GROMACS .gro file of C-alpha atoms in nm:
model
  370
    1UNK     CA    1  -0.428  -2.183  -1.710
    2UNK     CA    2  -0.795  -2.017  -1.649
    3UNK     CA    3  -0.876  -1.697  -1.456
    4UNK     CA    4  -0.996  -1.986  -1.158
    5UNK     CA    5  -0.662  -2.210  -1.149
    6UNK     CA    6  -0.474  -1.914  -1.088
    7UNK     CA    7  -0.694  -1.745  -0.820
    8UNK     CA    8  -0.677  -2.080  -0.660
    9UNK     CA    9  -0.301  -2.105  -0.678
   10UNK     CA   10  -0.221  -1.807  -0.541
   11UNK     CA   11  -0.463  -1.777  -0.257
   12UNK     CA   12  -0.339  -2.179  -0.199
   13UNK     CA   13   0.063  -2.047  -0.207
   14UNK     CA   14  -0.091  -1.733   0.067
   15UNK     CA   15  -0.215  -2.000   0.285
   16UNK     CA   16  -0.040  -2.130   0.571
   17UNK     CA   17  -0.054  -2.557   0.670
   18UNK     CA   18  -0.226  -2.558   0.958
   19UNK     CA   19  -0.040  -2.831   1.156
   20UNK     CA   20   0.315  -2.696   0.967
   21UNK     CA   21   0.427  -2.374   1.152
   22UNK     CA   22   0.533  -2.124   0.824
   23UNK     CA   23   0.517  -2.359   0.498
   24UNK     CA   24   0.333  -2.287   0.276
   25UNK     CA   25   0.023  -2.506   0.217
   26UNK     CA   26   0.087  -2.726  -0.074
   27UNK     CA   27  -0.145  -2.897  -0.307
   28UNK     CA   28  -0.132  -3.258  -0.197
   29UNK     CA   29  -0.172  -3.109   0.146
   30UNK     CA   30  -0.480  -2.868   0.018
   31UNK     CA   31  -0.590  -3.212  -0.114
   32UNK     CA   32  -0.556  -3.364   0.185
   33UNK     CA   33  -0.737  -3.126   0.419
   34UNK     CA   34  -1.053  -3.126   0.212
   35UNK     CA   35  -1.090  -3.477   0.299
   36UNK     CA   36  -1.039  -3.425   0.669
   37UNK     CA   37  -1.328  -3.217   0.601
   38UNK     CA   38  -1.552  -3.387   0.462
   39UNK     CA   39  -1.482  -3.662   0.590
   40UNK     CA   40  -1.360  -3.871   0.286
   41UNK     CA   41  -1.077  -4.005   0.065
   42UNK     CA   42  -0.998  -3.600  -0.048
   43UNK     CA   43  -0.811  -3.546  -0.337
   44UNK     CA   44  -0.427  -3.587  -0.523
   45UNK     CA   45  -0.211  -3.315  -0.561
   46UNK     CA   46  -0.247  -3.420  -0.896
   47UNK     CA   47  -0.596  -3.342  -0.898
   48UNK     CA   48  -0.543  -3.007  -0.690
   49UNK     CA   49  -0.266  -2.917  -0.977
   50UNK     CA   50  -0.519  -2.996  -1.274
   51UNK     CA   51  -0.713  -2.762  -1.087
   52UNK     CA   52  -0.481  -2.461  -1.127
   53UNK     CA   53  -0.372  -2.569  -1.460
   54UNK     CA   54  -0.726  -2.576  -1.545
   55UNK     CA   55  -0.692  -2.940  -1.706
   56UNK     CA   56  -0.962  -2.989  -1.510
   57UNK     CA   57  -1.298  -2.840  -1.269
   58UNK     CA   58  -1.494  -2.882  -0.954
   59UNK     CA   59  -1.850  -2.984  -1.093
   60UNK     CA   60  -2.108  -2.650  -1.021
   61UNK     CA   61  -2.332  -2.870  -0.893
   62UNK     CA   62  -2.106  -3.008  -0.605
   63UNK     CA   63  -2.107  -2.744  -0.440
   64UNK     CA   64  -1.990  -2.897  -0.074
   65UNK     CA   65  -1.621  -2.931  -0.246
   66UNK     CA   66  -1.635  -2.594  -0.331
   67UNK     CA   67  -1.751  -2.403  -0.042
   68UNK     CA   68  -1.466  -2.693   0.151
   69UNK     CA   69  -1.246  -2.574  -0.063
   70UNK     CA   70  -1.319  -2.201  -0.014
   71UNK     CA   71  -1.329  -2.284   0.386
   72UNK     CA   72  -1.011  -2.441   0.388
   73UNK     CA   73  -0.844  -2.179   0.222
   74UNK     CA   74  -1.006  -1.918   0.461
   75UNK     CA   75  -0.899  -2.102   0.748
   76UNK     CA   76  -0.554  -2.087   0.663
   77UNK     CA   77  -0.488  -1.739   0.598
   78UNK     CA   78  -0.486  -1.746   0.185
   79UNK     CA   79  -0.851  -1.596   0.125
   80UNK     CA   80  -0.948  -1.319   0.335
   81UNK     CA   81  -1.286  -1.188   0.307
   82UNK     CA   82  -1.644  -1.307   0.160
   83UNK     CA   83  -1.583  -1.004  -0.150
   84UNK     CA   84  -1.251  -1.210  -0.255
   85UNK     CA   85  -1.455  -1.553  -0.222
   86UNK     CA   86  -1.752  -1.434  -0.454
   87UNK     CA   87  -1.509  -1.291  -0.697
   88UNK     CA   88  -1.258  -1.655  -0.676
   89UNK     CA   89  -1.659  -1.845  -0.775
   90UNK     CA   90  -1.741  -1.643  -1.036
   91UNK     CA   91  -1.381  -1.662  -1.239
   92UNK     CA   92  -1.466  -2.028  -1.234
   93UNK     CA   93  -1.873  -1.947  -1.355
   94UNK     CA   94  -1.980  -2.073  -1.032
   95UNK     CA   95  -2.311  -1.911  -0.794
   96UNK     CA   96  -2.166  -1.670  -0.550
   97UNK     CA   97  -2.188  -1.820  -0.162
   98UNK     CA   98  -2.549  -1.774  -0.032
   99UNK     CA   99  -2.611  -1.665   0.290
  100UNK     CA  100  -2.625  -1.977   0.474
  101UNK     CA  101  -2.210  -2.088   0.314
  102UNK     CA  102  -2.147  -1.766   0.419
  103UNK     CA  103  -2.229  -1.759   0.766
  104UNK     CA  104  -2.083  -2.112   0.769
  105UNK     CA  105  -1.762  -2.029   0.630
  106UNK     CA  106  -1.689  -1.655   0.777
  107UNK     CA  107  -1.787  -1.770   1.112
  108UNK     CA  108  -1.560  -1.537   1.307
  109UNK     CA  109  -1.688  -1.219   1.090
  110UNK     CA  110  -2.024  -1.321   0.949
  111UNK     CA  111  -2.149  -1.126   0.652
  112UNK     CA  112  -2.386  -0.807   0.741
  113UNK     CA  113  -2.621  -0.710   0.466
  114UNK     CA  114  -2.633  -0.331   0.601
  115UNK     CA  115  -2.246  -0.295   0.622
  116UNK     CA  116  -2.258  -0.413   0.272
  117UNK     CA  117  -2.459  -0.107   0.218
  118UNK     CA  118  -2.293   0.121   0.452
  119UNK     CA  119  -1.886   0.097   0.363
  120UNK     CA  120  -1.657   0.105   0.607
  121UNK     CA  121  -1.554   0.540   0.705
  122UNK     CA  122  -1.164   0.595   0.625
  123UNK     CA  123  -1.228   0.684   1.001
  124UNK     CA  124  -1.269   0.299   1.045
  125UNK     CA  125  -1.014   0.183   0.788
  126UNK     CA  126  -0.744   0.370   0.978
  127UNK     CA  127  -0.856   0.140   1.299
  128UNK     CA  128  -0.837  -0.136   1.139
  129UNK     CA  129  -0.511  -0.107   0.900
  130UNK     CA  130  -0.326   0.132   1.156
  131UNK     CA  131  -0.382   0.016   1.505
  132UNK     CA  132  -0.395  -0.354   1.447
  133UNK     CA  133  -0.768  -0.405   1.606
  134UNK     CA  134  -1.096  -0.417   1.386
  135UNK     CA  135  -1.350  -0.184   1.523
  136UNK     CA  136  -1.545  -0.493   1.714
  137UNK     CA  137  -1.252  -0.569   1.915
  138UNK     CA  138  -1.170  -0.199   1.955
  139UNK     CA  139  -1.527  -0.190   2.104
  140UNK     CA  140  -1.496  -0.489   2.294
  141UNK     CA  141  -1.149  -0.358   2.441
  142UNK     CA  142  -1.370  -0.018   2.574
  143UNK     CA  143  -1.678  -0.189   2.709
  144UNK     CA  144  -1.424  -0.466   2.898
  145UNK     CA  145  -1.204  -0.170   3.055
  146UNK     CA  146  -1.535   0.025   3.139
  147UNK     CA  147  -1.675  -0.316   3.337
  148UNK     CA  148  -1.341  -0.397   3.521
  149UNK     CA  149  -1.244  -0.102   3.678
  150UNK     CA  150  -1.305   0.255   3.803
  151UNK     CA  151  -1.303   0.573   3.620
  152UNK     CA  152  -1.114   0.675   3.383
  153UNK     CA  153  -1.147   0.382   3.181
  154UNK     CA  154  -0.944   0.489   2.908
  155UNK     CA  155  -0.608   0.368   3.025
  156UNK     CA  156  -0.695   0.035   3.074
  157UNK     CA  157  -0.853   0.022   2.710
  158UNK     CA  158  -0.531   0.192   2.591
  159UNK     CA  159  -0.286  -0.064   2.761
  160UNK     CA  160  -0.539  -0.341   2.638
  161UNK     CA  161  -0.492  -0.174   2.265
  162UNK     CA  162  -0.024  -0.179   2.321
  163UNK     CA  163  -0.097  -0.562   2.475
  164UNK     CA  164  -0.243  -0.646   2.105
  165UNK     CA  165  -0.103  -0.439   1.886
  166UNK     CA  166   0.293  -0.553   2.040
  167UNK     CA  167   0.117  -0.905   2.012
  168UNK     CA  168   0.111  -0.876   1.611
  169UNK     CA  169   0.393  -0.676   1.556
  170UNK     CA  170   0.638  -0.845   1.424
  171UNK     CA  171   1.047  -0.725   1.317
  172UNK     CA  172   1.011  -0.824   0.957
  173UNK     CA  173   1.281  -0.819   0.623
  174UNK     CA  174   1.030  -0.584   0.490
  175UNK     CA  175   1.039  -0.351   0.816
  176UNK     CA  176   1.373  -0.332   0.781
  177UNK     CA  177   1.377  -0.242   0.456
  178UNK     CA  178   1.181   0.074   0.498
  179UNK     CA  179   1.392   0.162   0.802
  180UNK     CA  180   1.691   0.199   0.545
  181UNK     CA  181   1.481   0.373   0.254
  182UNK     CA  182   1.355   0.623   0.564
  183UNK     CA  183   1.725   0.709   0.677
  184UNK     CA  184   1.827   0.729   0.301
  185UNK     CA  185   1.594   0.950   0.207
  186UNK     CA  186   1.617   1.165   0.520
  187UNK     CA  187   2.027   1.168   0.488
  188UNK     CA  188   1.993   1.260   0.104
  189UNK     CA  189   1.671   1.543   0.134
  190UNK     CA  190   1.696   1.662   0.477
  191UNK     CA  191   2.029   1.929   0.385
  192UNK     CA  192   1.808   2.089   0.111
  193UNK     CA  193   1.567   2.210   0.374
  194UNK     CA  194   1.860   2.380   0.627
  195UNK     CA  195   1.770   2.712   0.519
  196UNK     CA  196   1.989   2.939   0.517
  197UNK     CA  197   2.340   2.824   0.402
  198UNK     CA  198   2.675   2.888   0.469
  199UNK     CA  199   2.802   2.968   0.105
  200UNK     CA  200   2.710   2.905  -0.295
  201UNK     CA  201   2.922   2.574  -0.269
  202UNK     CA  202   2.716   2.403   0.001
  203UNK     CA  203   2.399   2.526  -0.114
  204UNK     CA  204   2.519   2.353  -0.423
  205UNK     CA  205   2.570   2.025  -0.257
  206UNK     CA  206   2.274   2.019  -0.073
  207UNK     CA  207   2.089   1.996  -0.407
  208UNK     CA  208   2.284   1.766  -0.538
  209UNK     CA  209   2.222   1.545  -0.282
  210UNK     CA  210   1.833   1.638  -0.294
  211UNK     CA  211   1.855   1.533  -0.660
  212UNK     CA  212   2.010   1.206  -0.605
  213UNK     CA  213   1.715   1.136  -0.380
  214UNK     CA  214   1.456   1.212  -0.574
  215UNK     CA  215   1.558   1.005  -0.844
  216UNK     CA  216   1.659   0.718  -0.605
  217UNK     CA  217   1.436   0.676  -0.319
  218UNK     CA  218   1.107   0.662  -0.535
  219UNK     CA  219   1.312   0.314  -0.723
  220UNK     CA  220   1.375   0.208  -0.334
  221UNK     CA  221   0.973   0.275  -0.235
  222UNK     CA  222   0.885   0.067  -0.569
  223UNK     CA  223   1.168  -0.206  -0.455
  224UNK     CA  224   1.020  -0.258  -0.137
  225UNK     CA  225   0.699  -0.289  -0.252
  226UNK     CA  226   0.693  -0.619  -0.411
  227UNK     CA  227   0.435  -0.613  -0.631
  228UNK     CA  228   0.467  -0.931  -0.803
  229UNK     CA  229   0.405  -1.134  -0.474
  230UNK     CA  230   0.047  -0.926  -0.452
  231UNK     CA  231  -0.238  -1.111  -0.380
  232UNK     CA  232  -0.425  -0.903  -0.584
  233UNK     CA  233  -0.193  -0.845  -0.850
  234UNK     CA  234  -0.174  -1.241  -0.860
  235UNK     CA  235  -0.564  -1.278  -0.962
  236UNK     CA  236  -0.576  -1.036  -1.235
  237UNK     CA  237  -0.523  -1.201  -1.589
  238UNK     CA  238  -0.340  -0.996  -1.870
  239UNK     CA  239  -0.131  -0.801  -1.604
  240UNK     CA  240   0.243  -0.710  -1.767
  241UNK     CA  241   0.485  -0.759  -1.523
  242UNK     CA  242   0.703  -0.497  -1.688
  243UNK     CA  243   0.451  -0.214  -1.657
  244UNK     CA  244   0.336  -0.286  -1.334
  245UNK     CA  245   0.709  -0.208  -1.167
  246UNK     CA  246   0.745   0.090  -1.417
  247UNK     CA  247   0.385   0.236  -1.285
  248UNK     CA  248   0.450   0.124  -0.988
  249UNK     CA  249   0.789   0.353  -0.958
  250UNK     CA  250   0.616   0.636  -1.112
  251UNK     CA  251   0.358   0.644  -0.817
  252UNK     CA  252   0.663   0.640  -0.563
  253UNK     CA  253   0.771   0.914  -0.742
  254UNK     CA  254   0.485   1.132  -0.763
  255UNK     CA  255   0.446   1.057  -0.410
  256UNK     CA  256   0.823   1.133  -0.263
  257UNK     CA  257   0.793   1.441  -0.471
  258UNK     CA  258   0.480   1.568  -0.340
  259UNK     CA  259   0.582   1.499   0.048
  260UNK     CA  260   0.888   1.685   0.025
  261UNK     CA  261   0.711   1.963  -0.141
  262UNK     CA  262   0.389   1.961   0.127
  263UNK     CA  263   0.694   2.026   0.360
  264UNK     CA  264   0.917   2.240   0.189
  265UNK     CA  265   0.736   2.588   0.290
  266UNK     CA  266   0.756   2.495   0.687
  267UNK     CA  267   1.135   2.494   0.620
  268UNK     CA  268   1.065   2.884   0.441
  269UNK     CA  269   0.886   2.991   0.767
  270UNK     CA  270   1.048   2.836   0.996
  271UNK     CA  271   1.373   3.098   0.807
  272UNK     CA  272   1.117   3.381   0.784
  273UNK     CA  273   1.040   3.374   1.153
  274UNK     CA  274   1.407   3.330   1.250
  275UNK     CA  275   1.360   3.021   1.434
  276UNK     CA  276   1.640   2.770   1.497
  277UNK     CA  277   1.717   2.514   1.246
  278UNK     CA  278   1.608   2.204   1.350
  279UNK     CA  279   1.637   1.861   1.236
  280UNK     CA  280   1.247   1.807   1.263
  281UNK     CA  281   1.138   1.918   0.931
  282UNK     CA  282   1.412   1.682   0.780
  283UNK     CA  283   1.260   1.412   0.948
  284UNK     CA  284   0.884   1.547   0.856
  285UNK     CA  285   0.992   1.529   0.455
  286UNK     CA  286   1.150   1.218   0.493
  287UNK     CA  287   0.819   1.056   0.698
  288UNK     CA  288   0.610   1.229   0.454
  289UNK     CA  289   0.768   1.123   0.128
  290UNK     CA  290   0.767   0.778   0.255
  291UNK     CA  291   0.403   0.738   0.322
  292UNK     CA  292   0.298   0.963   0.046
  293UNK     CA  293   0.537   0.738  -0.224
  294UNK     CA  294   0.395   0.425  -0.076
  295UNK     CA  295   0.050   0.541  -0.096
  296UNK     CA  296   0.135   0.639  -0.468
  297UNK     CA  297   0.307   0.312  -0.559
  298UNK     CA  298  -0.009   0.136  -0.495
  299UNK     CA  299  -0.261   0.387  -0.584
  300UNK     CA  300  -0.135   0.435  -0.986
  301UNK     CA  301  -0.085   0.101  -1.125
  302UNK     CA  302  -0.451   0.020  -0.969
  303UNK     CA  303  -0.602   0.331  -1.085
  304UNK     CA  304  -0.442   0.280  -1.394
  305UNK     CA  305  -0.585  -0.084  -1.416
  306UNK     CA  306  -0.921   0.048  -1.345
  307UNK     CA  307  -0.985   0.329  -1.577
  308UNK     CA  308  -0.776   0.076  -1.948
  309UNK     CA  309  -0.799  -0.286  -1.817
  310UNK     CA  310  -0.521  -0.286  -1.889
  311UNK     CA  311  -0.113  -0.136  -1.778
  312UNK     CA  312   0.036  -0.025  -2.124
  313UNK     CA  313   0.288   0.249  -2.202
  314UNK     CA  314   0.061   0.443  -2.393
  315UNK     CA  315  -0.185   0.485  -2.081
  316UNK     CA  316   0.037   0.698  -1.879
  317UNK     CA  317   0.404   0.763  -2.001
  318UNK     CA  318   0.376   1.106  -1.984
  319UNK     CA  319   0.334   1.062  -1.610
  320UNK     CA  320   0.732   0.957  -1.577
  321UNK     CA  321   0.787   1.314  -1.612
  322UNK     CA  322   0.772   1.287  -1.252
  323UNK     CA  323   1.176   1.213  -1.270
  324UNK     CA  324   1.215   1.530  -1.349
  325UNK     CA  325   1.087   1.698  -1.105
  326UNK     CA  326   1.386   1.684  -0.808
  327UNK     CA  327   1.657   1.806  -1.110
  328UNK     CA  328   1.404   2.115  -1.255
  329UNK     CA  329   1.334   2.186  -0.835
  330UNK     CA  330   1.682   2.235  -0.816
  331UNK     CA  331   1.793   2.411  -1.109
  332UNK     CA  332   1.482   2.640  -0.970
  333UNK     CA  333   1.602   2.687  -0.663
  334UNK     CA  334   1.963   2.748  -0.732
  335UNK     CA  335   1.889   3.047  -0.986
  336UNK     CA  336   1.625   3.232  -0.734
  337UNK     CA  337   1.787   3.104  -0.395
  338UNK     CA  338   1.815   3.503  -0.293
  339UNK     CA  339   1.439   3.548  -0.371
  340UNK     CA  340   1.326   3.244  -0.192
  341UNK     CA  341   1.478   3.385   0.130
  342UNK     CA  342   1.217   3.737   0.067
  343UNK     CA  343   0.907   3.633   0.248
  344UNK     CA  344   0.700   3.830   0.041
  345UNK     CA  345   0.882   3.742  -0.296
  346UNK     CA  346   0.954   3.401  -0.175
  347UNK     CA  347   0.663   3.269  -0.129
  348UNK     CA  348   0.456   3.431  -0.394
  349UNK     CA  349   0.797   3.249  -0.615
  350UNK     CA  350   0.710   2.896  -0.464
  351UNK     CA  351   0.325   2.905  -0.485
  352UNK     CA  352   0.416   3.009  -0.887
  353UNK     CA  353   0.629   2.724  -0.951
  354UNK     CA  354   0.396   2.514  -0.811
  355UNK     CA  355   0.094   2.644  -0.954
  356UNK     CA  356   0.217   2.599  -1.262
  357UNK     CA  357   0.402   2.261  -1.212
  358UNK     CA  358   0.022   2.196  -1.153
  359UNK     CA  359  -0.148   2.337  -1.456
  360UNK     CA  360   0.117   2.182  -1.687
  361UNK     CA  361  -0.008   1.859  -1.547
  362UNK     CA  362  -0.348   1.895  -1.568
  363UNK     CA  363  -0.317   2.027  -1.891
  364UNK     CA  364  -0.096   1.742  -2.022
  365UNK     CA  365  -0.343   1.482  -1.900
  366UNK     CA  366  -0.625   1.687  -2.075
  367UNK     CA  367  -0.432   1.664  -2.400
  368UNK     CA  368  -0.368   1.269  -2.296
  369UNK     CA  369  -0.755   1.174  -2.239
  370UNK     CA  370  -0.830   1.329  -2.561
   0.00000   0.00000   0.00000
């Protein structure tokens, strides 16, 4: 196969058929459809296959079948944006869309030469990724409930905002998925948090349990996240599947670790200040470890990519260290549980450990990049 047949297959098996509600497109269909197009005989799934297979190529100079081709597969859900189009041209060696196929092709989302220049604000990629509108319709939403109503307009552009978002939510496996990871990880960290305890013995299990978690719920993030049906994943040549989980579960892991530490000192002053337990901070390391071990699983394997071109053992073993974190926490906090519960001693005790969790690190990765 070349780096083009497989781009092409997997954008083709992300598509949709457009007249076959949730089937995947296939390649005699593909084949099909670019006929429709324009407006002759089309092509075999044979021919579509030797395309992936790379027995055989789409001339450069025929360039309607390609930007067809690239339309088709646009249309139906498979190839996103005009940045994943250029990239699918050039792994075959062909010219990048100018900006005449462009417009033609992105129609609904034309390409804009100064937001090429200006990337989108995390402000802006929160809008988009997080409240299920891009920031045109956002505006459009605003401006409509401005020009339909009386003051204040902002309800109307909120209930506009539920209407759409509700419209593409959907109750997926995956959904569900996280729902159990959430409560598992909440069930297993939240006790360790209940400052203070009882007695030695449930102190004791309370850890335990903690440990268990952070051992299990960063495999359960990197389960979940199923990297080997990623798009992008898919169109990168050379990846080892192997690595790629095992990175991929060391991310979840830094990231559970680091959310249930970020919370961790609320739960010392909320005992310093003599407040009522509550089940709220539980729920705050639980939310937190999720996001931040999602975030993680998808950050290190890329980053990781990035900086070797490659995802060896070599590049970042000494990361897994991570799975030690949750049992050293808790042989930590077991030996100075009476000098935790000190303010003063307890937290200049926490900042320590972590301080020097922290410089070990760093340090280690020094040592590595030499």
């Amino acid at each position: 196969m070349t780096a083009f047949g497989d781009a092409l297959r997997a954008f083709r098996q992300a598509s949709n058929d457009p007249e076959r509600l949730n089937r995947r497109l296939s390649q005699e269909r593909l084949g099909i459809l670019i006929g429709e197009e324009m407006g002759d005989w089309g092509f075999t799934g044979a021919a579509i296959s030797d395309w992936e297979r790379g027995e055989s190529k789409i001339n450069a100079e025929d360039r309607k079948v390609l930007c067809t081709l690239i339309q088709l597969l646009h249309k139906c859900g498979g190839l996103r944006t005009l940045a994943e189009a250029n990239h699918f041209l050039e792994l075959g060696n062909y010219r990048v869309l100018d900006a005449d196929e462009a417009g033609k092709i992105f129609v609904e989302n034309p390409p804009d030469p100064e937001q090429d220049k200006n990337p989108k604000s995390s402000i802006l990629f929160l809008i988009e990724n997080l409240l299920a509108v891009s920031e045109k319709e956002l505006k459009a939403l605003i401006d409509k409930a401005k020009a339909e109503g009386p003051d204040p307009w902002w309800p109307r552009a909120l209930a506009a905002w539920m209407r759409k978002a509700t419209d593409r939510f959907s109750l997926s496996v995956s959904t569900v998925l996280w729902v159990w990871v959430w409560l598992t990880a909440w069930w297993l960290i939240a006790p360790s948090l209940r400052l203070s305890f009882s007695d030695q013995k449930e102190m004791l299990f309370a850890m335990q349990k903690y440990v268990v978690g952070s051992l299990i719920v960063p495999l359960m993030i990197g389960l979940v996240i199923n990297t080997k049906d990623s798009k992008y994943w898919r169109l990168q040549t050379g990846v080892n599947p192997l690595f790629l989980r095992l990175y991929t579960y060391q991310g979840a892991g830094i990231g559970f670790n680091l959310g249930y530490f970020f919370v961790f000192p609320f739960s010392l002053l909320r005992y310093y200040l003599n407040l009522e337990s509550t089940v709220w901070i539980g729920i705050l390391a639980a939310t937190m470890g999720l996001i931040l071990g999602n975030m993680g699983a998808r950050v290190v394997p890329h980053n990781l990519w990035r900086a070797f071109g490659r995802l060896a053992w070599a590049d970042g073993a000494i990361f897994f260290v991570v799975a030690l974190m949750g049992p050293l926490w808790a042989v930590f906090f077991v030996e100075f549980y009476p000098i935790l519960l000190n303010p003063f001693i307890g937290i200049l005790v926490f900042l320590s450990a972590v301080t020097m969790m922290i410089i070990t690190a760093r340090r280690r990765s020094q040592h590595h990049d030499k």
